[in-house]
């Protein structure tokens, strides 16, 4: 069964997470530079024999308004849909994921220095986005 790939997009870095082949569990995959995103996704899609879907975290404020990154993420979603039309692209509200990632790292016993690793936080955020998508699907 093909995997799902999650994207936590930022102007500098992109956190990535994937599911297991049964699409039950989300795990961190990598953190890449934002300019490398499309090449990475296309290569991963080919290597894995196809993706079942791409989940993109959509940044919004507490008042459900656009953030300074929202327009860039909308552009990413459009480009993904254009370049990989066979792969469904889903948008997921990503409010609080960075805060939840920091809390998960703290709860996991990581020290303050490790929690300052923004690449790690981005991967964990992508994992939270993906797991929330998995949890929201009907059984």
mmCIF file of C-alpha atoms in Angstrom:
data_model
loop_
_atom_site.group_PDB
_atom_site.id
_atom_site.type_symbol
_atom_site.label_atom_id
_atom_site.label_comp_id
_atom_site.label_asym_id
_atom_site.label_seq_id
_atom_site.Cartn_x
_atom_site.Cartn_y
_atom_site.Cartn_z
ATOM 1 C CA UNK A 1 0.000 0.000 0.000
ATOM 2 C CA UNK A 2 1.442 3.428 -0.898
ATOM 3 C CA UNK A 3 2.491 5.830 1.846
ATOM 4 C CA UNK A 4 1.240 9.301 2.715
ATOM 5 C CA UNK A 5 3.754 12.151 2.845
ATOM 6 C CA UNK A 6 3.280 15.223 5.066
ATOM 7 C CA UNK A 7 4.825 18.634 4.514
ATOM 8 C CA UNK A 8 5.366 21.331 7.132
ATOM 9 C CA UNK A 9 6.438 24.167 4.844
ATOM 10 C CA UNK A 10 8.548 27.122 5.909
ATOM 11 C CA UNK A 11 10.344 29.728 3.827
ATOM 12 C CA UNK A 12 13.732 28.268 4.795
ATOM 13 C CA UNK A 13 13.102 24.665 5.861
ATOM 14 C CA UNK A 14 10.504 22.014 5.168
ATOM 15 C CA UNK A 15 9.753 19.266 7.661
ATOM 16 C CA UNK A 16 8.670 15.955 6.157
ATOM 17 C CA UNK A 17 6.963 12.901 7.624
ATOM 18 C CA UNK A 18 5.604 9.662 6.154
ATOM 19 C CA UNK A 19 3.297 6.863 7.137
ATOM 20 C CA UNK A 20 4.128 3.221 7.340
ATOM 21 C CA UNK A 21 2.914 1.182 4.320
ATOM 22 C CA UNK A 22 -0.384 0.419 6.114
ATOM 23 C CA UNK A 23 -0.964 4.156 6.697
ATOM 24 C CA UNK A 24 -1.417 3.723 10.436
ATOM 25 C CA UNK A 25 1.567 5.488 11.989
ATOM 26 C CA UNK A 26 3.284 8.766 11.100
ATOM 27 C CA UNK A 27 7.050 9.009 11.502
ATOM 28 C CA UNK A 28 9.529 11.852 10.842
ATOM 29 C CA UNK A 29 11.338 11.568 7.517
ATOM 30 C CA UNK A 30 13.653 14.516 6.887
ATOM 31 C CA UNK A 31 14.116 18.276 6.914
ATOM 32 C CA UNK A 32 15.143 19.861 3.636
ATOM 33 C CA UNK A 33 15.669 23.349 2.247
ATOM 34 C CA UNK A 34 12.450 24.771 0.819
ATOM 35 C CA UNK A 35 14.008 25.208 -2.643
ATOM 36 C CA UNK A 36 14.572 21.438 -2.814
ATOM 37 C CA UNK A 37 10.993 20.450 -1.973
ATOM 38 C CA UNK A 38 9.625 19.626 -5.421
ATOM 39 C CA UNK A 39 12.666 17.658 -6.530
ATOM 40 C CA UNK A 40 12.569 15.709 -3.257
ATOM 41 C CA UNK A 41 8.838 14.928 -3.523
ATOM 42 C CA UNK A 42 9.078 13.804 -7.149
ATOM 43 C CA UNK A 43 12.085 11.601 -6.408
ATOM 44 C CA UNK A 44 10.436 10.103 -3.319
ATOM 45 C CA UNK A 45 7.231 9.464 -5.316
ATOM 46 C CA UNK A 46 9.231 7.558 -7.944
ATOM 47 C CA UNK A 47 11.355 5.610 -5.437
ATOM 48 C CA UNK A 48 8.356 4.490 -3.389
ATOM 49 C CA UNK A 49 6.339 3.419 -6.417
ATOM 50 C CA UNK A 50 3.836 6.207 -5.865
ATOM 51 C CA UNK A 51 2.339 8.125 -2.997
ATOM 52 C CA UNK A 52 -1.229 7.632 -1.799
ATOM 53 C CA UNK A 53 -1.437 11.329 -0.970
ATOM 54 C CA UNK A 54 0.365 14.429 0.199
ATOM 55 C CA UNK A 55 -0.735 16.220 3.347
ATOM 56 C CA UNK A 56 0.249 19.888 3.578
ATOM 57 C CA UNK A 57 0.017 21.902 6.779
ATOM 58 C CA UNK A 58 -1.855 25.148 6.115
ATOM 59 C CA UNK A 59 -0.701 27.947 8.441
ATOM 60 C CA UNK A 60 -3.456 30.087 9.961
ATOM 61 C CA UNK A 61 -3.611 32.463 12.915
ATOM 62 C CA UNK A 62 -5.744 31.878 15.994
ATOM 63 C CA UNK A 63 -8.408 34.012 14.306
ATOM 64 C CA UNK A 64 -8.275 31.728 11.229
ATOM 65 C CA UNK A 65 -6.587 34.414 9.136
ATOM 66 C CA UNK A 66 -3.687 34.002 6.729
ATOM 67 C CA UNK A 67 -0.132 34.257 8.074
ATOM 68 C CA UNK A 68 2.953 35.583 6.307
ATOM 69 C CA UNK A 69 3.657 32.031 5.029
ATOM 70 C CA UNK A 70 0.108 31.111 3.950
ATOM 71 C CA UNK A 71 0.402 32.469 0.399
ATOM 72 C CA UNK A 72 3.651 30.542 -0.136
ATOM 73 C CA UNK A 73 1.977 27.332 1.070
ATOM 74 C CA UNK A 74 -0.984 27.926 -1.260
ATOM 75 C CA UNK A 75 1.541 28.209 -4.111
ATOM 76 C CA UNK A 76 3.188 24.945 -3.012
ATOM 77 C CA UNK A 77 -0.183 23.167 -3.001
ATOM 78 C CA UNK A 78 -0.985 24.453 -6.505
ATOM 79 C CA UNK A 79 2.398 23.370 -7.849
ATOM 80 C CA UNK A 80 2.117 19.911 -6.251
ATOM 81 C CA UNK A 81 -1.326 19.430 -7.821
ATOM 82 C CA UNK A 82 -0.004 20.563 -11.209
ATOM 83 C CA UNK A 83 3.215 18.511 -11.171
ATOM 84 C CA UNK A 84 1.754 15.341 -9.582
ATOM 85 C CA UNK A 85 -1.882 15.326 -10.753
ATOM 86 C CA UNK A 86 -2.265 11.624 -9.899
ATOM 87 C CA UNK A 87 -1.509 12.235 -6.204
ATOM 88 C CA UNK A 88 -4.266 13.741 -4.024
ATOM 89 C CA UNK A 89 -3.083 16.772 -2.037
ATOM 90 C CA UNK A 90 -4.870 17.474 1.253
ATOM 91 C CA UNK A 91 -4.613 20.632 3.334
ATOM 92 C CA UNK A 92 -4.614 20.363 7.138
ATOM 93 C CA UNK A 93 -4.847 23.152 9.702
ATOM 94 C CA UNK A 94 -1.424 23.344 11.309
ATOM 95 C CA UNK A 95 -2.150 25.767 14.138
ATOM 96 C CA UNK A 96 -0.274 24.831 17.303
ATOM 97 C CA UNK A 97 1.862 22.117 15.642
ATOM 98 C CA UNK A 98 5.149 23.852 16.459
ATOM 99 C CA UNK A 99 4.061 24.309 20.060
ATOM 100 C CA UNK A 100 2.919 20.669 20.189
ATOM 101 C CA UNK A 101 6.253 19.573 18.686
ATOM 102 C CA UNK A 102 8.188 21.460 21.361
ATOM 103 C CA UNK A 103 5.998 19.886 24.042
ATOM 104 C CA UNK A 104 6.457 16.397 22.578
ATOM 105 C CA UNK A 105 10.227 16.853 22.554
ATOM 106 C CA UNK A 106 10.148 18.111 26.148
ATOM 107 C CA UNK A 107 7.915 15.207 27.205
ATOM 108 C CA UNK A 108 10.282 12.831 25.426
ATOM 109 C CA UNK A 109 13.094 13.958 27.683
ATOM 110 C CA UNK A 110 15.128 15.899 25.135
ATOM 111 C CA UNK A 111 17.286 18.627 26.582
ATOM 112 C CA UNK A 112 16.925 22.293 25.848
ATOM 113 C CA UNK A 113 19.746 22.222 23.286
ATOM 114 C CA UNK A 114 18.037 19.465 21.272
ATOM 115 C CA UNK A 115 14.700 21.294 21.446
ATOM 116 C CA UNK A 116 16.351 24.353 19.856
ATOM 117 C CA UNK A 117 17.126 22.287 16.731
ATOM 118 C CA UNK A 118 14.634 23.857 14.317
ATOM 119 C CA UNK A 119 15.066 21.069 11.773
ATOM 120 C CA UNK A 120 14.027 18.524 14.408
ATOM 121 C CA UNK A 121 11.034 20.647 15.402
ATOM 122 C CA UNK A 122 9.987 20.873 11.720
ATOM 123 C CA UNK A 123 10.139 17.069 11.323
ATOM 124 C CA UNK A 124 8.109 16.538 14.487
ATOM 125 C CA UNK A 125 5.599 19.184 13.348
ATOM 126 C CA UNK A 126 5.170 17.366 10.028
ATOM 127 C CA UNK A 127 4.622 14.141 11.962
ATOM 128 C CA UNK A 128 1.932 15.784 14.100
ATOM 129 C CA UNK A 129 0.227 17.151 10.969
ATOM 130 C CA UNK A 130 0.258 13.696 9.391
ATOM 131 C CA UNK A 131 -0.931 11.888 12.511
ATOM 132 C CA UNK A 132 -3.799 14.371 12.934
ATOM 133 C CA UNK A 133 -4.810 13.674 9.319
ATOM 134 C CA UNK A 134 -4.691 9.923 9.963
ATOM 135 C CA UNK A 135 -6.719 10.285 13.160
ATOM 136 C CA UNK A 136 -9.397 12.357 11.412
ATOM 137 C CA UNK A 137 -10.062 9.823 8.651
ATOM 138 C CA UNK A 138 -13.206 7.754 8.968
ATOM 139 C CA UNK A 139 -12.574 4.099 9.827
#
